[in-house]
Amino acid sequence: MAAHPPLFRFQTYPAMALRVVSGANMGDAIGLDDAALAGDIYRLFAQYPAQRLAISEAPDLASGAGGRPCIADGSAVGQPGEALAISACHMLMGASGEVVEVLLLSHAAADGGRLHVLPLSPLKPDTEYELVGSQTASALERFADIASVSFLAGTHLTLADGTQCPVEHLNIGDMLLTRDHGPQPIRWIGVQTRRATGSAAPIRITEGTLNTSRDLRLSPQHRLFIWQRRDELGTGRAEVMVKAELLVNGTTVLREEGGHVDSYQIVFNGHEIIYAEGIAVESLLVTRQTRANLPEDLALTGSADAAAHAASLEIPDEAAGGDVADRLSRASRGARSD
């Protein structure tokens, strides 16, 4: 099993990609504290491409449980095990009045400290943005917003007796059918209304794709569980998990940008595989980062090994070439490629 299994993957920019072109910090990269002053005008320079940053949790040496965030195995940025911190949330305003939030992640690299920019909405290259505000207290919560997998209103989940129930009608204590542990009670339900942009724009898997009984709409980081009759992706195993965003193909799986959506996070005692619109998907994986949106007094008894096990089944980005949704649909049926 990987030493630092990837729990989350996001497209990030080095801080030097977002620099002041007018203002007190002229020429400087976006930063923290006095290195980020309201009124400064920033531009995203196109010569710095986005890179995939994979995030894990280093174990707490005292308890053995998940602790501080760190660089995960397979990350395109940094070295596995190097420490990360969710340090600030900056608000930028474009010329037409649109607000883009960006998180700054502090990275303790072996050769010195670095900052990475994680946009919560798309940033346009060579476009100017004014810094209008910064917060540190809310940074962890904003990261939890995009890291917490969620179901959109109207999604049908399978109860223990096989009944299909819209997620918005569920209550704490309701028994849902899980793949590995049979009927399990819901311990907590989180509800959010969020802008459907960037990292929060939902993924719609159309009816019939991957055997869905209806259209299924999930958050981009939400992982689906697939049992392959044929190892279509060359993973060397029958069971795989894949993030919804890697399935986007523009036809049967779509990213839906714009407006606002109501989303629901479902928490059990531990990480579970449940059924949404007839197919297997994960419940919220509770980590130190996603706990920022959970009640402080919510005691869970699930094993921390669940995170590592789920990560060990996940398809890495480099294996996700071509139409992944179509390839996994064939794999689940045992059909051969054309």
Short mmCIF file of C-alpha atoms in Angstrom, two decimals:
data_model
loop_
_atom_site.label_atom_id
_atom_site.label_comp_id
_atom_site.label_asym_id
_atom_site.label_seq_id
_atom_site.Cartn_x
_atom_site.Cartn_y
_atom_site.Cartn_z
CA MET A 1 0.00 0.00 0.00
CA ALA A 2 1.27 3.50 -0.82
CA ALA A 3 3.06 5.35 1.99
CA HIS A 4 1.24 8.59 1.19
CA PRO A 5 -1.97 7.63 -0.64
CA PRO A 6 -3.59 10.48 -2.60
CA LEU A 7 -6.86 11.58 -1.00
CA PHE A 8 -7.45 14.67 -3.14
CA ARG A 9 -6.12 15.93 -6.47
CA PHE A 10 -6.44 19.52 -7.67
CA GLN A 11 -5.07 21.66 -10.48
CA THR A 12 -2.81 24.34 -8.96
CA TYR A 13 -0.45 27.06 -10.11
CA PRO A 14 2.87 28.11 -8.59
CA ALA A 15 2.50 31.44 -6.81
CA MET A 16 4.75 33.09 -9.44
CA ALA A 17 2.00 32.48 -12.00
CA LEU A 18 -0.17 35.11 -10.30
CA ARG A 19 1.80 38.34 -10.01
CA VAL A 20 1.08 41.99 -9.25
CA VAL A 21 1.08 44.17 -12.36
CA SER A 22 -0.11 47.34 -10.60
CA GLY A 23 0.01 48.27 -6.93
CA ALA A 24 2.16 48.27 -3.80
CA ASN A 25 3.67 44.82 -4.44
CA MET A 26 4.46 45.50 -8.11
CA GLY A 27 6.13 42.47 -9.73
CA ASP A 28 5.71 40.18 -6.71
CA ALA A 29 3.94 36.85 -6.64
CA ILE A 30 0.74 36.52 -4.65
CA GLY A 31 1.54 35.68 -1.05
CA LEU A 32 0.48 35.90 2.58
CA ASP A 33 0.02 38.80 4.98
CA ASP A 34 1.72 41.97 3.62
CA ALA A 35 2.53 40.14 0.38
CA ALA A 36 -1.20 40.29 -0.44
CA LEU A 37 -2.60 43.82 -0.14
CA ALA A 38 -6.13 44.83 -1.11
CA GLY A 39 -6.13 47.00 -4.22
CA ASP A 40 -3.19 45.31 -5.91
CA ILE A 41 -3.91 44.18 -9.48
CA TYR A 42 -2.86 40.63 -10.41
CA ARG A 43 -2.46 38.81 -13.70
CA LEU A 44 -2.25 35.06 -14.33
CA PHE A 45 0.75 34.55 -16.62
CA ALA A 46 0.13 31.87 -19.23
CA GLN A 47 3.72 30.58 -19.27
CA TYR A 48 3.07 28.87 -15.93
CA PRO A 49 0.79 25.90 -16.69
CA ALA A 50 -1.44 24.34 -14.05
CA GLN A 51 -0.08 21.19 -12.43
CA ARG A 52 -1.87 18.41 -10.59
CA LEU A 53 -1.19 18.55 -6.87
CA ALA A 54 -2.05 15.35 -4.99
CA ILE A 55 -2.70 15.68 -1.26
CA SER A 56 -2.45 13.03 1.46
CA GLU A 57 -2.34 13.01 5.25
CA ALA A 58 0.81 12.21 7.17
CA PRO A 59 0.06 9.99 10.19
CA ASP A 60 0.00 11.52 13.63
CA LEU A 61 2.93 9.82 15.38
CA ALA A 62 1.13 9.81 18.72
CA SER A 63 -2.17 8.28 17.63
CA GLY A 64 -1.35 6.71 14.28
CA ALA A 65 -4.40 8.46 12.82
CA GLY A 66 -4.39 10.93 9.96
CA GLY A 67 -2.73 14.21 10.82
CA ARG A 68 -1.27 17.09 8.85
CA PRO A 69 -1.77 17.39 5.06
CA CYS A 70 1.22 16.49 2.92
CA ILE A 71 2.22 15.83 -0.69
CA ALA A 72 0.86 12.47 -1.87
CA ASP A 73 2.49 9.77 -3.93
CA GLY A 74 2.13 10.45 -7.65
CA SER A 75 1.79 14.22 -7.30
CA ALA A 76 3.11 16.28 -10.21
CA VAL A 77 4.20 18.86 -7.62
CA GLY A 78 6.62 18.28 -4.74
CA GLN A 79 7.88 15.10 -3.12
CA PRO A 80 5.75 12.58 -1.17
CA GLY A 81 5.55 13.39 2.52
CA GLU A 82 6.48 17.07 2.26
CA ALA A 83 4.22 19.14 4.50
CA LEU A 84 1.36 21.32 3.23
CA ALA A 85 -0.82 23.86 4.98
CA ILE A 86 -4.06 25.52 3.84
CA SER A 87 -2.89 29.05 4.64
CA ALA A 88 -5.26 31.65 3.21
CA CYS A 89 -8.25 32.38 1.03
CA HIS A 90 -7.92 35.43 -1.25
CA MET A 91 -10.82 37.08 -3.07
CA LEU A 92 -10.06 38.50 -6.53
CA MET A 93 -12.42 40.58 -8.66
CA GLY A 94 -12.34 40.61 -12.44
CA ALA A 95 -13.05 43.58 -14.68
CA SER A 96 -16.70 42.59 -15.12
CA GLY A 97 -17.26 42.22 -11.37
CA GLU A 98 -16.97 38.44 -11.06
CA VAL A 99 -15.33 37.25 -7.84
CA VAL A 100 -12.82 34.40 -7.92
CA GLU A 101 -11.61 32.83 -4.68
CA VAL A 102 -8.18 31.23 -4.55
CA LEU A 103 -6.64 29.18 -1.77
CA LEU A 104 -2.94 29.51 -0.98
CA LEU A 105 -1.26 26.27 0.05
CA SER A 106 2.06 26.56 1.86
CA HIS A 107 4.48 23.80 0.86
CA ALA A 108 7.53 22.94 2.96
CA ALA A 109 9.71 21.62 0.13
CA ALA A 110 13.13 20.10 0.76
CA ASP A 111 14.81 23.02 -1.01
CA GLY A 112 12.76 25.78 0.61
CA GLY A 113 9.19 26.95 1.16
CA ARG A 114 6.78 27.38 -1.75
CA LEU A 115 3.23 28.60 -2.27
CA HIS A 116 0.67 27.05 -4.59
CA VAL A 117 -2.52 28.72 -5.85
CA LEU A 118 -5.67 26.58 -5.91
CA PRO A 119 -8.47 28.48 -7.76
CA LEU A 120 -12.00 27.73 -6.59
CA SER A 121 -13.33 29.20 -9.84
CA PRO A 122 -11.58 29.37 -13.23
CA LEU A 123 -8.83 31.99 -13.60
CA LYS A 124 -8.32 33.33 -17.12
CA PRO A 125 -4.73 33.65 -18.36
CA ASP A 126 -3.47 37.17 -19.11
CA THR A 127 -6.52 38.68 -17.41
CA GLU A 128 -6.31 41.25 -14.62
CA TYR A 129 -7.88 40.75 -11.19
CA GLU A 130 -8.00 43.10 -8.21
CA LEU A 131 -7.38 41.67 -4.74
CA VAL A 132 -10.41 42.74 -2.69
CA GLY A 133 -9.97 40.71 0.50
CA SER A 134 -8.13 37.94 2.33
CA GLN A 135 -9.08 35.55 5.10
CA THR A 136 -7.19 32.90 7.00
CA ALA A 137 -9.86 31.60 9.39
CA SER A 138 -12.13 30.41 6.56
CA ALA A 139 -9.41 28.81 4.42
CA LEU A 140 -9.82 25.33 5.93
CA GLU A 141 -13.59 25.48 5.53
CA ARG A 142 -13.31 26.56 1.90
CA PHE A 143 -10.92 23.67 1.22
CA ALA A 144 -13.35 21.29 2.95
CA ASP A 145 -16.12 22.60 0.67
CA ILE A 146 -14.35 21.36 -2.47
CA ALA A 147 -12.82 18.24 -0.89
CA SER A 148 -16.09 16.97 0.64
CA VAL A 149 -17.84 14.67 -1.80
CA SER A 150 -21.53 15.43 -2.11
CA PHE A 151 -24.73 14.38 -3.82
CA LEU A 152 -26.92 16.95 -5.52
CA ALA A 153 -30.57 17.38 -4.62
CA GLY A 154 -32.76 14.88 -6.47
CA THR A 155 -30.20 12.06 -6.38
CA HIS A 156 -31.76 8.73 -5.32
CA LEU A 157 -29.85 6.65 -2.76
CA THR A 158 -30.67 3.01 -1.95
CA LEU A 159 -32.09 2.31 1.50
CA ALA A 160 -31.45 -0.97 3.34
CA ASP A 161 -34.76 -2.42 2.07
CA GLY A 162 -33.97 -1.52 -1.55
CA THR A 163 -36.19 1.55 -1.66
CA GLN A 164 -34.87 4.51 -3.65
CA CYS A 165 -34.99 7.76 -1.67
CA PRO A 166 -34.03 11.28 -2.81
CA VAL A 167 -31.06 12.45 -0.76
CA GLU A 168 -32.90 15.57 0.44
CA HIS A 169 -35.53 13.35 2.14
CA LEU A 170 -33.02 11.37 4.20
CA ASN A 171 -32.59 11.82 7.95
CA ILE A 172 -29.90 10.97 10.48
CA GLY A 173 -30.42 7.36 11.57
CA ASP A 174 -31.88 6.19 8.24
CA MET A 175 -30.38 2.86 7.17
CA LEU A 176 -28.68 2.80 3.77
CA LEU A 177 -27.38 -0.25 1.94
CA THR A 178 -23.57 -0.41 1.84
CA ARG A 179 -21.50 -2.71 -0.32
CA ASP A 180 -19.17 -4.00 2.38
CA HIS A 181 -21.06 -3.74 5.67
CA GLY A 182 -24.73 -4.23 4.83
CA PRO A 183 -27.29 -1.79 6.28
CA GLN A 184 -25.61 1.14 8.04
CA PRO A 185 -27.15 4.17 9.81
CA ILE A 186 -26.45 7.71 8.63
CA ARG A 187 -24.53 9.55 11.37
CA TRP A 188 -24.61 13.05 9.90
CA ILE A 189 -25.95 14.93 6.87
CA GLY A 190 -24.38 18.16 5.68
CA VAL A 191 -26.31 20.55 3.45
CA GLN A 192 -24.78 23.35 1.41
CA THR A 193 -25.85 25.74 -1.32
CA ARG A 194 -22.84 26.57 -3.47
CA ARG A 195 -21.97 28.26 -6.74
CA ALA A 196 -21.59 25.69 -9.50
CA THR A 197 -18.26 26.93 -10.83
CA GLY A 198 -14.73 25.59 -11.09
CA SER A 199 -13.90 23.03 -8.40
CA ALA A 200 -17.55 23.01 -7.25
CA ALA A 201 -19.18 22.61 -10.69
CA PRO A 202 -21.05 19.28 -10.60
CA ILE A 203 -20.41 16.36 -12.93
CA ARG A 204 -23.49 14.87 -14.63
CA ILE A 205 -23.31 11.21 -15.63
CA THR A 206 -26.19 10.68 -18.04
CA GLU A 207 -28.74 7.91 -17.67
CA GLY A 208 -27.41 4.51 -18.79
CA THR A 209 -23.74 5.53 -18.63
CA LEU A 210 -21.94 3.11 -16.30
CA ASN A 211 -25.39 1.51 -15.81
CA THR A 212 -26.98 4.49 -14.04
CA SER A 213 -30.77 4.25 -13.74
CA ARG A 214 -31.15 8.05 -14.04
CA ASP A 215 -28.86 11.01 -14.56
CA LEU A 216 -26.42 11.11 -11.64
CA ARG A 217 -24.90 14.42 -10.52
CA LEU A 218 -21.90 14.38 -8.20
CA SER A 219 -19.16 16.71 -6.98
CA PRO A 220 -15.96 16.53 -9.10
CA GLN A 221 -13.90 14.81 -6.37
CA HIS A 222 -16.57 12.15 -5.78
CA ARG A 223 -15.30 8.63 -6.52
CA LEU A 224 -17.29 5.87 -8.16
CA PHE A 225 -16.61 2.21 -7.43
CA ILE A 226 -16.37 0.01 -10.54
CA TRP A 227 -16.04 -3.77 -10.67
CA GLN A 228 -14.31 -4.72 -13.92
CA ARG A 229 -15.07 -8.00 -15.64
CA ARG A 230 -12.16 -7.14 -17.92
CA ASP A 231 -9.17 -5.04 -16.87
CA GLU A 232 -9.80 -2.40 -19.52
CA LEU A 233 -7.49 0.20 -17.93
CA GLY A 234 -4.61 -2.15 -17.16
CA THR A 235 -4.78 -1.61 -13.40
CA GLY A 236 -4.08 -5.25 -12.57
CA ARG A 237 -7.20 -5.56 -10.40
CA ALA A 238 -10.92 -6.01 -10.80
CA GLU A 239 -12.00 -3.32 -8.32
CA VAL A 240 -11.23 0.31 -9.11
CA MET A 241 -12.37 3.73 -7.97
CA VAL A 242 -12.44 6.75 -10.24
CA LYS A 243 -13.13 10.43 -9.60
CA ALA A 244 -16.17 11.81 -11.38
CA GLU A 245 -14.14 14.60 -13.02
CA LEU A 246 -11.93 12.06 -14.83
CA LEU A 247 -15.01 10.65 -16.56
CA VAL A 248 -15.92 13.92 -18.33
CA ASN A 249 -16.06 13.31 -22.10
CA GLY A 250 -18.38 16.07 -23.32
CA THR A 251 -21.12 13.68 -24.41
CA THR A 252 -22.30 11.15 -21.81
CA VAL A 253 -20.49 12.76 -18.85
CA LEU A 254 -20.61 16.54 -18.58
CA ARG A 255 -19.35 19.31 -16.31
CA GLU A 256 -22.23 21.67 -15.47
CA GLU A 257 -21.04 25.24 -14.91
CA GLY A 258 -23.25 28.07 -13.72
CA GLY A 259 -25.89 28.91 -11.17
CA HIS A 260 -26.19 27.46 -7.68
CA VAL A 261 -26.76 23.88 -6.49
CA ASP A 262 -27.91 22.26 -3.24
CA SER A 263 -25.53 19.51 -2.18
CA TYR A 264 -25.62 16.89 0.58
CA GLN A 265 -22.76 15.13 2.37
CA ILE A 266 -23.58 11.72 3.87
CA VAL A 267 -21.47 10.47 6.79
CA PHE A 268 -21.41 7.00 8.35
CA ASN A 269 -19.24 5.69 11.17
CA GLY A 270 -16.65 4.94 8.52
CA HIS A 271 -16.05 5.37 4.81
CA GLU A 272 -18.64 3.33 2.89
CA ILE A 273 -19.55 2.40 -0.67
CA ILE A 274 -23.26 3.09 -1.14
CA TYR A 275 -25.59 3.14 -4.15
CA ALA A 276 -26.73 6.27 -6.01
CA GLU A 277 -29.02 5.95 -9.04
CA GLY A 278 -28.24 2.24 -8.99
CA ILE A 279 -24.43 2.37 -9.08
CA ALA A 280 -21.75 2.19 -6.38
CA VAL A 281 -20.25 5.47 -5.13
CA GLU A 282 -18.47 6.56 -1.96
CA SER A 283 -19.79 8.33 1.10
CA LEU A 284 -17.91 11.28 2.55
CA LEU A 285 -14.37 10.28 3.49
CA VAL A 286 -13.72 11.98 6.82
CA THR A 287 -10.19 13.33 7.01
CA ARG A 288 -8.63 16.11 9.06
CA GLN A 289 -9.35 18.47 6.15
CA THR A 290 -13.00 17.54 5.55
CA ARG A 291 -13.69 17.58 9.30
CA ALA A 292 -13.66 21.39 9.13
CA ASN A 293 -17.31 21.25 8.04
CA LEU A 294 -18.43 18.58 10.56
CA PRO A 295 -19.68 19.14 14.12
CA GLU A 296 -16.82 19.07 16.60
CA ASP A 297 -18.66 16.64 18.88
CA LEU A 298 -19.42 14.08 16.13
CA ALA A 299 -17.61 10.92 17.26
CA LEU A 300 -16.94 8.36 14.52
CA THR A 301 -15.61 4.86 15.06
CA GLY A 302 -14.52 3.94 11.53
CA SER A 303 -10.96 2.84 10.84
CA ALA A 304 -8.45 5.30 9.40
CA ASP A 305 -7.34 2.47 7.07
CA ALA A 306 -10.43 3.15 4.93
CA ALA A 307 -8.80 6.20 3.38
CA ALA A 308 -5.68 4.28 2.39
CA HIS A 309 -7.71 1.36 1.02
CA ALA A 310 -9.91 3.61 -1.11
CA ALA A 311 -6.85 5.45 -2.41
CA SER A 312 -5.18 2.14 -3.32
CA LEU A 313 -8.11 1.38 -5.64
CA GLU A 314 -8.18 4.79 -7.29
CA ILE A 315 -7.25 5.13 -10.94
CA PRO A 316 -4.30 7.54 -11.27
CA ASP A 317 -4.56 10.45 -13.67
CA GLU A 318 -1.98 8.97 -16.03
CA ALA A 319 -4.12 5.85 -16.52
CA ALA A 320 -7.19 7.89 -17.41
CA GLY A 321 -6.56 8.37 -21.13
CA GLY A 322 -9.26 8.40 -23.79
CA ASP A 323 -12.96 8.13 -22.93
CA VAL A 324 -12.69 6.70 -19.42
CA ALA A 325 -16.47 6.46 -18.99
CA ASP A 326 -16.80 4.38 -22.15
CA ARG A 327 -13.81 2.19 -21.28
CA LEU A 328 -15.11 1.49 -17.78
CA SER A 329 -18.60 0.81 -19.11
CA ARG A 330 -17.12 -1.88 -21.36
CA ALA A 331 -14.96 -3.17 -18.52
CA SER A 332 -17.97 -3.58 -16.24
CA ARG A 333 -19.72 -5.66 -18.94
CA GLY A 334 -16.59 -7.60 -19.89
CA ALA A 335 -16.81 -6.29 -23.46
CA ARG A 336 -13.66 -5.90 -25.52
CA SER A 337 -12.45 -2.66 -27.07
CA ASP A 338 -13.35 -2.12 -30.72
#
